[in-house]
Coordinates of C-alpha atoms and ligand atoms in Angstrom, one line a residue:
M1 CA 0.0 0.0 0.0
S2 CA 1.4 3.5 -0.8
K3 CA 2.5 5.6 2.1
L4 CA 0.3 8.7 2.7
I5 CA 1.6 12.2 2.9
I6 CA -1.1 14.6 4.1
A7 CA -0.5 18.3 3.6
N8 CA -2.6 20.2 6.1
W9 CA -2.7 23.9 5.1
K10 CA -4.9 24.9 8.1
S11 CA -6.1 28.6 7.5
N12 CA -3.3 29.4 5.0
H13 CA -3.1 30.0 1.3
T14 CA -5.3 31.8 -1.3
L15 CA -6.7 30.4 -4.6
K16 CA -3.9 32.0 -6.5
S17 CA -1.1 30.6 -4.2
A18 CA -2.8 27.2 -4.2
H19 CA -2.6 27.0 -8.0
E20 CA 1.1 28.1 -7.8
W21 CA 1.9 25.4 -5.2
L22 CA 0.1 22.8 -7.4
N23 CA 2.0 23.9 -10.5
Q24 CA 5.3 23.2 -8.7
V25 CA 4.3 20.1 -6.8
E26 CA 2.6 18.3 -9.7
K27 CA 5.8 18.7 -11.7
I28 CA 7.7 16.3 -9.5
F29 CA 5.2 13.6 -10.1
E30 CA 5.7 14.0 -13.8
Q31 CA 9.4 13.6 -13.3
E32 CA 9.6 10.7 -10.9
S33 CA 7.5 7.7 -10.3
S34 CA 6.5 7.8 -6.6
E35 CA 5.1 5.2 -4.2
L36 CA 3.6 8.0 -2.2
K37 CA 0.1 9.2 -2.2
V38 CA -0.2 12.9 -1.5
I39 CA -3.4 14.2 0.0
L40 CA -4.0 17.9 0.2
A41 CA -6.2 19.5 2.8
P42 CA -6.8 23.1 1.9
P43 CA -9.3 25.5 3.5
F44 CA -12.9 25.0 2.3
P45 CA -13.2 28.0 0.0
L46 CA -10.3 26.7 -2.2
I47 CA -11.8 23.3 -2.8
S48 CA -14.0 24.0 -5.8
G49 CA -11.4 26.3 -7.3
I50 CA -8.8 23.5 -7.5
A51 CA -11.2 20.5 -7.9
E52 CA -10.8 20.2 -11.7
R53 CA -7.1 19.8 -11.7
I54 CA -7.3 17.4 -8.8
R55 CA -9.7 15.3 -10.8
A56 CA -7.1 14.9 -13.5
G57 CA -4.1 14.7 -11.3
T58 CA -2.1 12.5 -8.9
I59 CA -2.9 14.5 -5.7
E60 CA -6.1 13.7 -3.7
L61 CA -8.2 16.0 -1.7
A62 CA -9.3 16.2 1.9
V63 CA -11.2 18.8 3.9
Q64 CA -10.0 19.9 7.4
D65 CA -13.3 19.5 9.2
I66 CA -16.9 18.4 8.7
S67 CA -20.3 19.0 10.4
P68 CA -21.4 16.2 12.6
Y69 CA -24.9 16.9 11.2
G70 CA -26.3 16.3 7.7
A71 CA -27.7 18.9 5.3
G72 CA -30.0 21.4 7.1
S73 CA -30.1 24.5 9.3
Y74 CA -26.6 24.6 10.8
T75 CA -25.3 28.0 9.9
G76 CA -21.6 28.1 9.2
A77 CA -21.2 24.3 9.0
V78 CA -20.2 22.3 6.0
S79 CA -21.8 18.9 5.7
T80 CA -20.9 15.8 3.7
A81 CA -23.9 16.6 1.5
N82 CA -22.2 19.9 0.4
L83 CA -19.3 17.8 -0.8
I84 CA -21.2 15.7 -3.3
G85 CA -19.8 16.1 -6.8
L86 CA -16.5 17.3 -5.5
P87 CA -13.4 15.0 -5.5
V88 CA -13.0 15.0 -1.7
E89 CA -12.2 11.6 -0.4
Y90 CA -10.9 12.3 3.1
V91 CA -11.9 14.4 6.1
L92 CA -9.6 15.4 9.0
I93 CA -11.4 14.9 12.3
G94 CA -10.5 15.9 15.8
H95 CA -7.3 17.8 15.1
S96 CA -6.0 19.3 18.4
E97 CA -6.6 22.8 17.0
R98 CA -10.3 21.9 16.6
R99 CA -10.4 20.6 20.2
R100 CA -8.4 23.6 21.6
F101 CA -9.9 26.5 19.7
F102 CA -13.4 25.2 18.9
G103 CA -14.2 23.2 22.0
E104 CA -14.6 19.9 20.2
I105 CA -14.9 16.7 22.2
D106 CA -14.7 12.9 21.6
E107 CA -18.5 12.5 21.3
M108 CA -18.6 15.2 18.5
E109 CA -15.7 13.5 16.7
A110 CA -17.4 10.2 16.9
D111 CA -20.5 11.7 15.1
K112 CA -18.2 13.2 12.5
V113 CA -16.6 9.8 11.9
R114 CA -20.1 8.4 11.5
V115 CA -21.3 10.9 8.9
C116 CA -18.1 10.4 6.9
L117 CA -18.4 6.6 6.8
K118 CA -22.1 7.0 5.8
A119 CA -21.0 9.3 2.9
D120 CA -18.2 6.9 1.9
I121 CA -15.5 9.4 2.8
T122 CA -12.5 8.2 4.7
P123 CA -12.2 9.8 8.2
V124 CA -8.7 10.8 9.2
L125 CA -8.9 10.9 13.0
C126 CA -6.2 12.9 14.7
L127 CA -5.4 11.8 18.3
D128 CA -3.0 12.9 21.0
K129 CA -2.2 10.2 23.6
P130 CA -4.8 11.2 26.2
Y131 CA -7.6 10.7 23.5
I132 CA -6.5 7.3 22.2
K133 CA -8.6 5.4 24.7
S134 CA -11.4 8.0 25.3
Q135 CA -12.0 8.4 21.6
A136 CA -12.3 4.6 21.1
E137 CA -14.8 4.5 24.0
A138 CA -16.8 7.4 22.4
L139 CA -17.0 5.6 19.1
K140 CA -18.2 2.5 20.9
Q141 CA -20.8 4.4 22.9
A142 CA -22.0 6.0 19.7
E143 CA -22.2 2.6 18.1
V144 CA -20.0 3.7 15.2
E145 CA -19.0 0.6 13.2
L146 CA -15.4 0.8 12.0
P147 CA -14.9 -1.1 8.8
E148 CA -11.5 -2.6 8.2
N149 CA -9.2 -0.2 6.3
K150 CA -11.7 2.6 6.1
L151 CA -10.2 4.6 9.0
I152 CA -7.0 6.5 9.2
I153 CA -5.6 7.5 12.6
V154 CA -2.9 10.1 13.0
Y155 CA -0.9 10.2 16.2
E156 CA -0.3 13.8 16.9
P157 CA 1.4 14.7 20.2
L158 CA 0.3 18.2 21.1
Q159 CA 3.8 19.5 22.1
A160 CA 5.2 18.5 18.6
I161 CA 2.6 20.3 16.6
G162 CA 4.0 23.5 15.0
S163 CA 6.8 23.6 17.5
G164 CA 9.7 22.3 15.5
K165 CA 10.1 19.6 18.2
N166 CA 9.1 16.4 16.5
E167 CA 8.5 13.4 18.8
D168 CA 11.2 10.8 19.2
P169 CA 10.5 8.0 16.6
A170 CA 11.0 5.3 19.3
K171 CA 8.2 6.8 21.4
V172 CA 6.0 7.1 18.3
K173 CA 6.6 3.5 17.5
S174 CA 5.2 2.4 20.9
V175 CA 2.1 4.6 20.6
V176 CA 1.5 3.2 17.1
Q177 CA 1.4 -0.2 18.6
E178 CA -1.0 1.0 21.3
I179 CA -3.3 2.4 18.6
K180 CA -3.1 -0.9 16.6
N181 CA -4.1 -2.9 19.7
L182 CA -7.1 -0.7 20.4
Y183 CA -8.4 0.1 16.9
G184 CA -7.4 -3.0 14.9
G185 CA -7.1 -2.8 11.1
V186 CA -6.5 0.9 10.5
Q187 CA -3.8 2.9 8.8
I188 CA -1.7 4.8 11.3
L189 CA 0.2 8.0 10.6
Y190 CA 2.4 10.4 12.6
G191 CA 2.0 14.2 12.7
G192 CA 4.0 16.9 14.5
S193 CA 6.9 19.0 13.0
V194 CA 7.5 16.5 10.2
N195 CA 9.9 17.8 7.6
A196 CA 12.3 16.7 4.9
D197 CA 15.0 15.8 7.5
N198 CA 12.8 13.5 9.6
A199 CA 10.0 12.2 7.5
A200 CA 11.8 9.0 6.5
D201 CA 12.3 8.1 10.1
Y202 CA 8.6 7.9 10.7
L203 CA 7.7 6.3 7.3
E204 CA 9.8 3.3 8.3
F205 CA 7.1 2.0 10.6
T206 CA 4.0 4.1 9.9
D207 CA 1.6 4.3 7.0
G208 CA 2.4 7.9 6.4
V209 CA 2.8 11.4 7.9
L210 CA 0.6 14.5 8.3
V211 CA 2.5 17.7 7.6
G212 CA 1.5 21.2 8.5
T213 CA 4.3 23.9 8.4
A214 CA 6.5 22.0 5.9
S215 CA 3.6 21.6 3.5
L216 CA 2.9 25.3 3.1
G217 CA 5.8 26.2 0.8
A218 CA 6.1 24.2 -2.4
D219 CA 9.9 24.0 -2.0
S220 CA 9.8 22.6 1.5
F221 CA 7.1 20.2 0.5
I222 CA 8.9 19.0 -2.6
S223 CA 12.1 18.4 -0.5
L224 CA 10.0 16.3 1.9
I225 CA 8.5 14.2 -0.9
K226 CA 11.9 13.6 -2.3
A227 CA 13.3 12.6 1.1
S228 CA 10.3 10.2 1.6
G229 CA 10.2 8.5 -1.8
Ligands
LIG1 P1 3.2 20.9 11.9 O1 1.6 20.6 11.9 O2 3.7 20.0 10.9 O3 3.3 22.3 11.6 O4 3.7 20.5 13.3 C1 1.1 19.3 12.1 C2 -0.3 19.2 12.2 O5 -1.1 19.9 11.6 O6 -0.8 18.4 13.0

């Protein structure tokens, strides 16, 4: 199975800079055959503006959040129904910035996993250590059935996110095992200050990496891809 590289742009980039980034990043896939799958998670307003070229290209699309509800009267929320017709195949759920700045909790994340699975979109559940067990319990409580290979979990230690202090790979390895024991047949990624210098260390024993800061500039992202391939 190809290793996944998820580029999480958070609240950065414009439509213009997104096209410029894609112009540069897509070129490296024309030049080299890669075993990697790149998944780009741009802010919502950029999705439809870049959807056409994503449809034709090698990069796949994710959104950074989703409403736990369906279509209806939920001002400001984007539902899976709004994504119909767009080439969005993944949704980030439960990122620590959602929990910290928007008050999201395990029960809400469980509902988001449920709506994604129902819409046949792959949930990418981000978990710091304290949430590994509690989130599994919330999913169980909410009776969310987790089909084999349809859930991606990213281990994201809070202190490593955006700090330049990536977690020791040996520690990550033991947490990956803990996640496997609890969640079974899922793909497990690492996220937190991943860059061109350290990505390969994590790819040795994970199914991929989630990259924030180093995904923003095309140059740093291309270096990361080259170091990971
Ligand atoms: P970072 O972000 O690569 O800037 O640490 C990671 C993340 O979004 O979790």
